Amino acid sequence: MRVLVVGGSGYVAGLFLPALAARHPTRILDRRPPPDGPAEVEYLAGDATDHADLRRASAGMDTVVHCAMGSTAWRTPAGAADAFDVNVKSVHLTLLAARSNGVPHAVYISSMSVYRRLTARRLDESVPPDATDLYGLTKRLGEQVCQAATVRWGMSVNILRLAWPTPDGMWPAWAPDGQPVRRRAAGGSPIDATAASDLSSAVLAALAHRDGCQIFTISGDRSAGLWSTAKAGEVLGWGPTFPRPAPETP
Ligand SMILES: NC(=O)c1ccc[n+]([C@@H]2O[C@H](COP(=O)([O-])OP(=O)(O)OC[C@H]3O[C@@H](n4cnc5c(N)ncnc54)[C@H](O)[C@@H]3O)[C@@H](O)[C@H]2O)c1
């Protein structure tokens, strides 16, 4: 399976690329090269909000993973515009380009941030997303773009709602900037981050499973127990196992 990763040079993609590229020929579209990606990954420089770049990048692919993220300067007008551009418009244009190239399947990297007050309540995929902050709102809209593409274009898309993905060596802390942060539930219980090994097995399973538009909670937490991963277990055969090795995925 040939896989395009849009936004493949970022933090989250870097966590699953080694496992992905070890199994599947992998191409990255990003405006910057991968910092220390596996040598066997093909890199294309381009803009994830540009349809022509996305057409070029998705040509010859079997699946697409959307993992780009727009600006986090959400309080500035320019940052907000970029967040909508990359988190929403780019998702639509990526799926449009994939469809034009006959690519039938995609994985959308979403976030538990589609929920407000996520550390204060039990959640599973049956709870409607309700975030109103700019990041959570754009991730909600990105998910709706995926749902529309499956209805209108007959594609399949798996949406993975990640909870604090982190390098294996940093788990159970979350460490997007290399500095470990232990997240806590509103009641004070620690929440385990999601180890790169578990994220990798979730992405591999989501690449293989094809059934319309499906949403999965991908959380490595087994401490606070707020967010159910039962659906990922039932449908993808996925559950967090780190620090034990994950079972082999198809
Ligand atoms: N960081 C986390 O802890 C976390 C948690 C849950 C979900 N996510 C999701 O993971 C995904 C990736 O996030 P990340 O933390 O890796 O972000 P990141 O900023 O580290 O990486 C994003 C990548 O997208 C690229 N990019 C941005 N705009 C682009 C454009 N216009 N054209 C081409 N490339 C562009 C950047 O160059 C970068 O390499 C996002 O969808 C985010 O919502 C992240």
Tab-separated table of C-alpha atoms and ligand atoms in Angstrom:
chain	number	residue	atom	x	y	z
A	1	MET	CA	0.000	0.000	0.000
A	2	ARG	CA	1.480	3.374	-1.039
A	3	VAL	CA	0.749	6.022	1.580
A	4	LEU	CA	0.868	9.815	1.334
A	5	VAL	CA	1.225	11.688	4.632
A	6	VAL	CA	0.162	15.327	4.301
A	7	GLY	CA	1.996	17.257	7.001
A	8	GLY	CA	4.399	14.355	7.427
A	9	SER	CA	7.295	16.444	8.732
A	10	GLY	CA	5.595	17.410	12.005
A	11	TYR	CA	5.643	16.121	15.554
A	12	VAL	CA	2.803	13.581	15.368
A	13	ALA	CA	3.758	12.160	11.968
A	14	GLY	CA	7.294	11.737	13.271
A	15	LEU	CA	5.929	9.433	15.965
A	16	PHE	CA	4.341	6.968	13.527
A	17	LEU	CA	6.493	7.360	10.390
A	18	PRO	CA	9.150	4.787	11.376
A	19	ALA	CA	6.509	2.054	11.765
A	20	LEU	CA	4.603	3.194	8.685
A	21	ALA	CA	7.614	3.440	6.392
A	22	ALA	CA	8.868	0.053	7.578
A	23	ARG	CA	5.689	-1.507	6.175
A	24	HIS	CA	4.502	0.702	3.322
A	25	PRO	CA	6.154	2.893	0.667
A	26	THR	CA	5.595	6.354	2.127
A	27	ARG	CA	5.574	9.843	0.643
A	28	ILE	CA	5.414	13.084	2.604
A	29	LEU	CA	3.912	16.360	1.407
A	30	ASP	CA	4.990	19.224	3.633
A	31	ARG	CA	6.377	22.688	3.206
A	32	ARG	CA	9.442	21.671	5.201
A	33	PRO	CA	11.481	18.448	4.967
A	34	PRO	CA	11.187	15.809	7.695
A	35	PRO	CA	13.689	16.567	10.477
A	36	ASP	CA	15.075	13.064	10.863
A	37	GLY	CA	12.640	10.854	9.002
A	38	PRO	CA	13.520	7.397	7.744
A	39	ALA	CA	15.726	7.615	4.684
A	40	GLU	CA	13.291	5.519	2.653
A	41	VAL	CA	10.532	8.153	2.891
A	42	GLU	CA	9.976	10.197	-0.264
A	43	TYR	CA	9.644	13.918	0.407
A	44	LEU	CA	7.707	16.351	-1.776
A	45	ALA	CA	7.837	20.039	-0.937
A	46	GLY	CA	4.427	21.654	-1.280
A	47	ASP	CA	1.485	23.414	0.264
A	48	ALA	CA	-1.263	21.371	1.890
A	49	THR	CA	-3.779	24.086	0.972
A	50	ASP	CA	-2.882	23.997	-2.732
A	51	HIS	CA	-4.939	21.589	-4.824
A	52	ALA	CA	-2.319	21.277	-7.552
A	53	ASP	CA	0.321	20.268	-4.990
A	54	LEU	CA	-2.090	17.786	-3.453
A	55	ARG	CA	-2.950	16.308	-6.870
A	56	ARG	CA	0.746	15.864	-7.607
A	57	ALA	CA	1.409	14.322	-4.198
A	58	SER	CA	-1.529	11.903	-4.175
A	59	ALA	CA	-0.908	10.600	-7.704
A	60	GLY	CA	-0.097	6.900	-7.572
A	61	MET	CA	-1.023	6.567	-3.899
A	62	ASP	CA	-3.402	4.010	-2.371
A	63	THR	CA	-4.205	5.928	0.815
A	64	VAL	CA	-3.727	9.384	2.267
A	65	VAL	CA	-3.124	10.377	5.891
A	66	HIS	CA	-3.932	14.009	6.706
A	67	CYS	CA	-1.635	15.088	9.549
A	68	ALA	CA	-0.963	18.752	8.805
A	69	MET	CA	-1.710	21.354	11.444
A	70	GLY	CA	-2.201	25.044	10.943
A	71	SER	CA	-0.967	27.897	13.066
A	72	THR	CA	-1.446	27.757	16.819
A	73	ALA	CA	-1.498	31.558	17.078
A	74	TRP	CA	-5.249	31.252	17.414
A	75	ARG	CA	-5.760	34.699	18.957
A	76	THR	CA	-4.380	36.536	15.952
A	77	PRO	CA	-6.438	36.984	12.798
A	78	ALA	CA	-3.620	35.591	10.651
A	79	GLY	CA	-3.213	32.583	12.931
A	80	ALA	CA	-6.949	31.911	12.950
A	81	ALA	CA	-7.058	32.126	9.158
A	82	ASP	CA	-4.184	29.657	8.827
A	83	ALA	CA	-5.834	27.274	11.305
A	84	PHE	CA	-8.977	27.206	9.168
A	85	ASP	CA	-6.883	26.897	6.002
A	86	VAL	CA	-4.882	23.879	7.169
A	87	ASN	CA	-7.293	22.188	9.583
A	88	VAL	CA	-10.388	22.500	7.383
A	89	LYS	CA	-9.758	23.676	3.803
A	90	SER	CA	-6.710	21.470	3.394
A	91	VAL	CA	-8.670	18.419	4.566
A	92	HIS	CA	-11.284	19.034	1.865
A	93	LEU	CA	-8.700	19.688	-0.856
A	94	THR	CA	-6.700	16.620	0.195
A	95	LEU	CA	-9.748	14.376	-0.117
A	96	LEU	CA	-10.747	16.094	-3.377
A	97	ALA	CA	-7.289	15.484	-4.836
A	98	ALA	CA	-7.338	11.897	-3.588
A	99	ARG	CA	-10.702	11.298	-5.198
A	100	SER	CA	-9.502	12.827	-8.488
A	101	ASN	CA	-6.556	10.442	-8.443
A	102	GLY	CA	-8.705	7.426	-7.620
A	103	VAL	CA	-7.376	7.087	-4.072
A	104	PRO	CA	-10.267	5.443	-2.196
A	105	HIS	CA	-9.210	5.681	1.438
A	106	ALA	CA	-7.905	8.228	3.938
A	107	VAL	CA	-7.034	8.594	7.594
A	108	TYR	CA	-7.673	11.937	9.260
A	109	ILE	CA	-5.634	12.770	12.337
A	110	SER	CA	-8.053	14.496	14.696
A	111	SER	CA	-7.915	15.255	18.386
A	112	MET	CA	-9.813	14.777	21.622
A	113	SER	CA	-9.784	18.580	21.598
A	114	VAL	CA	-13.032	18.371	19.626
A	115	TYR	CA	-14.508	18.248	23.153
A	116	ARG	CA	-14.813	20.969	25.757
A	117	ARG	CA	-13.915	20.065	29.334
A	118	LEU	CA	-12.424	16.789	28.141
A	119	THR	CA	-10.515	16.157	31.375
A	120	ALA	CA	-13.705	16.500	33.413
A	121	ARG	CA	-15.982	13.877	31.868
A	122	ARG	CA	-16.286	10.416	30.427
A	123	LEU	CA	-16.321	10.393	26.642
A	124	ASP	CA	-16.755	7.999	23.774
A	125	GLU	CA	-17.546	8.441	20.091
A	126	SER	CA	-21.295	8.660	20.751
A	127	VAL	CA	-20.852	12.036	22.503
A	128	PRO	CA	-21.238	14.901	19.989
A	129	PRO	CA	-18.146	17.156	19.737
A	130	ASP	CA	-18.802	20.538	21.290
A	131	ALA	CA	-15.513	22.500	21.419
A	132	THR	CA	-15.848	26.185	20.651
A	133	ASP	CA	-12.202	27.248	20.971
A	134	LEU	CA	-10.570	27.856	17.621
A	135	TYR	CA	-8.456	24.690	17.557
A	136	GLY	CA	-11.267	22.392	18.688
A	137	LEU	CA	-13.714	24.064	16.328
A	138	THR	CA	-11.445	23.614	13.299
A	139	LYS	CA	-10.838	19.957	14.211
A	140	ARG	CA	-14.615	19.433	14.476
A	141	LEU	CA	-15.045	20.994	11.046
A	142	GLY	CA	-12.236	18.851	9.638
A	143	GLU	CA	-14.112	15.766	10.829
A	144	GLN	CA	-17.288	17.012	9.125
A	145	VAL	CA	-15.357	17.487	5.884
A	146	CYS	CA	-14.364	13.808	6.096
A	147	GLN	CA	-17.933	12.726	6.789
A	148	ALA	CA	-19.191	14.692	3.785
A	149	ALA	CA	-16.539	13.162	1.506
A	150	THR	CA	-17.610	9.651	2.401
A	151	VAL	CA	-21.250	10.455	1.680
A	152	ARG	CA	-20.734	12.413	-1.533
A	153	TRP	CA	-17.758	10.637	-3.020
A	154	GLY	CA	-18.005	7.127	-1.635
A	155	MET	CA	-14.560	7.266	-0.076
A	156	SER	CA	-13.748	5.638	3.239
A	157	VAL	CA	-12.139	7.745	5.958
A	158	ASN	CA	-11.067	6.745	9.441
A	159	ILE	CA	-10.878	9.634	11.899
A	160	LEU	CA	-8.460	9.111	14.775
A	161	ARG	CA	-9.070	11.349	17.785
A	162	LEU	CA	-5.680	11.387	19.441
A	163	ALA	CA	-5.088	12.120	23.111
A	164	TRP	CA	-1.650	13.555	23.821
A	165	PRO	CA	0.608	11.502	21.551
A	166	THR	CA	4.145	11.240	22.914
A	167	PRO	CA	7.474	9.526	22.229
A	168	ASP	CA	7.723	6.098	23.856
A	169	GLY	CA	10.604	7.315	25.991
A	170	MET	CA	8.477	10.101	27.490
A	171	TRP	CA	5.341	8.062	28.258
A	172	PRO	CA	3.224	8.392	30.407
A	173	ALA	CA	4.015	12.127	30.091
A	174	TRP	CA	3.120	14.156	27.002
A	175	ALA	CA	6.141	15.890	25.505
A	176	PRO	CA	5.426	17.797	22.284
A	177	ASP	CA	8.338	20.154	22.923
A	178	GLY	CA	10.641	17.587	24.479
A	179	GLN	CA	9.581	18.715	27.961
A	180	PRO	CA	7.520	16.077	29.794
A	181	VAL	CA	4.112	17.275	30.997
A	182	ARG	CA	1.935	14.961	33.097
A	183	ARG	CA	-1.698	15.651	32.301
A	184	ARG	CA	-4.320	15.273	35.002
A	185	ALA	CA	-8.065	14.769	35.103
A	186	ALA	CA	-10.168	17.423	36.779
A	187	GLY	CA	-10.294	15.193	39.863
A	188	GLY	CA	-6.482	15.052	40.023
A	189	SER	CA	-5.854	11.544	38.643
A	190	PRO	CA	-2.967	11.422	36.167
A	191	ILE	CA	-3.915	10.801	32.532
A	192	ASP	CA	-1.447	8.666	30.575
A	193	ALA	CA	-0.388	10.067	27.215
A	194	THR	CA	-0.517	7.911	24.064
A	195	ALA	CA	2.820	6.295	23.291
A	196	ALA	CA	4.227	6.441	19.760
A	197	SER	CA	4.116	2.631	19.596
A	198	ASP	CA	0.398	2.625	20.311
A	199	LEU	CA	-0.209	5.523	17.921
A	200	SER	CA	1.672	3.639	15.201
A	201	SER	CA	-0.413	0.497	15.568
A	202	ALA	CA	-3.587	2.620	15.495
A	203	VAL	CA	-2.544	4.326	12.249
A	204	LEU	CA	-1.628	0.986	10.633
A	205	ALA	CA	-4.986	-0.488	11.640
A	206	ALA	CA	-6.827	2.609	10.365
A	207	LEU	CA	-5.076	2.327	7.013
A	208	ALA	CA	-6.345	-1.229	6.639
A	209	HIS	CA	-9.946	-0.857	7.850
A	210	ARG	CA	-12.429	0.495	5.270
A	211	ASP	CA	-16.066	1.078	6.137
A	212	GLY	CA	-17.428	4.530	5.300
A	213	CYS	CA	-16.567	7.198	7.835
A	214	GLN	CA	-15.576	5.874	11.239
A	215	ILE	CA	-14.397	7.815	14.282
A	216	PHE	CA	-12.107	6.289	16.897
A	217	THR	CA	-10.839	7.508	20.248
A	218	ILE	CA	-7.104	6.747	20.387
A	219	SER	CA	-5.951	7.209	23.949
A	220	GLY	CA	-3.126	5.479	25.770
A	221	ASP	CA	-4.612	6.292	29.145
A	222	ARG	CA	-5.200	3.426	31.556
A	223	SER	CA	-4.934	5.572	34.664
A	224	ALA	CA	-7.771	8.089	34.823
A	225	GLY	CA	-10.080	5.954	32.666
A	226	LEU	CA	-12.132	8.833	31.290
A	227	TRP	CA	-12.203	8.012	27.587
A	228	SER	CA	-13.367	4.727	26.155
A	229	THR	CA	-11.343	3.057	23.401
A	230	ALA	CA	-13.848	0.187	23.190
A	231	LYS	CA	-14.837	1.019	19.607
A	232	ALA	CA	-11.221	0.969	18.426
A	233	GLY	CA	-10.892	-2.377	20.177
A	234	GLU	CA	-13.984	-3.863	18.578
A	235	VAL	CA	-13.553	-2.486	15.050
A	236	LEU	CA	-9.789	-2.035	14.618
A	237	GLY	CA	-8.574	-4.602	17.113
A	238	TRP	CA	-6.612	-1.759	18.701
A	239	GLY	CA	-5.992	-0.905	22.303
A	240	PRO	CA	-3.109	0.690	24.150
A	241	THR	CA	-0.487	-1.844	25.182
A	242	PHE	CA	2.667	0.235	25.760
A	243	PRO	CA	5.039	-0.469	27.479
A	244	ARG	CA	4.256	-4.018	26.319
A	245	PRO	CA	4.674	-4.564	22.554
A	246	ALA	CA	1.558	-4.143	20.421
A	247	PRO	CA	0.202	-7.274	18.701
A	248	GLU	CA	0.940	-7.585	15.004
A	249	THR	CA	-1.484	-5.630	12.786
A	250	PRO	CA	-2.549	-6.907	9.367
B	1	LIG	N1	0.558	17.603	19.017
B	1	LIG	C1	-0.348	16.884	19.680
B	1	LIG	O1	-0.171	16.513	20.862
B	1	LIG	C2	-1.618	16.481	18.997
B	1	LIG	C3	-2.643	15.891	19.760
B	1	LIG	C4	-3.806	15.449	19.121
B	1	LIG	C5	-3.943	15.628	17.754
B	1	LIG	N2	-2.956	16.252	17.042
B	1	LIG	C6	-3.141	16.408	15.596
B	1	LIG	O2	-2.002	15.901	14.934
B	1	LIG	C7	-1.838	16.590	13.682
B	1	LIG	C8	-0.408	17.058	13.545
B	1	LIG	O3	-0.086	17.908	14.633
B	1	LIG	P1	1.419	18.154	15.065
B	1	LIG	O4	1.417	18.365	16.531
B	1	LIG	O5	2.281	17.109	14.466
B	1	LIG	O6	1.706	19.557	14.368
B	1	LIG	P2	3.104	20.076	13.801
B	1	LIG	O7	2.958	21.544	13.712
B	1	LIG	O8	4.238	19.517	14.583
B	1	LIG	O9	3.161	19.440	12.355
B	1	LIG	C9	2.296	19.865	11.340
B	1	LIG	C10	3.018	19.769	10.021
B	1	LIG	O10	2.142	20.326	9.042
B	1	LIG	C11	2.944	21.106	8.164
B	1	LIG	N3	2.119	22.140	7.551
B	1	LIG	C12	1.383	23.087	8.173
B	1	LIG	N4	0.797	23.868	7.265
B	1	LIG	C13	1.173	23.404	6.047
B	1	LIG	C14	0.869	23.789	4.716
B	1	LIG	N5	0.053	24.816	4.436
B	1	LIG	N6	1.428	23.094	3.717
B	1	LIG	C15	2.249	22.034	3.974
B	1	LIG	N7	2.555	21.620	5.197
B	1	LIG	C16	2.009	22.299	6.236
B	1	LIG	C17	4.031	21.705	9.022
B	1	LIG	O11	5.140	22.119	8.244
B	1	LIG	C18	4.340	20.558	9.963
B	1	LIG	O12	5.380	19.735	9.482
B	1	LIG	C19	-2.857	17.725	13.685
B	1	LIG	O13	-3.969	17.299	12.925
B	1	LIG	C20	-3.261	17.853	15.143
B	1	LIG	O14	-4.566	18.334	15.270
B	1	LIG	C21	-1.801	16.681	17.634
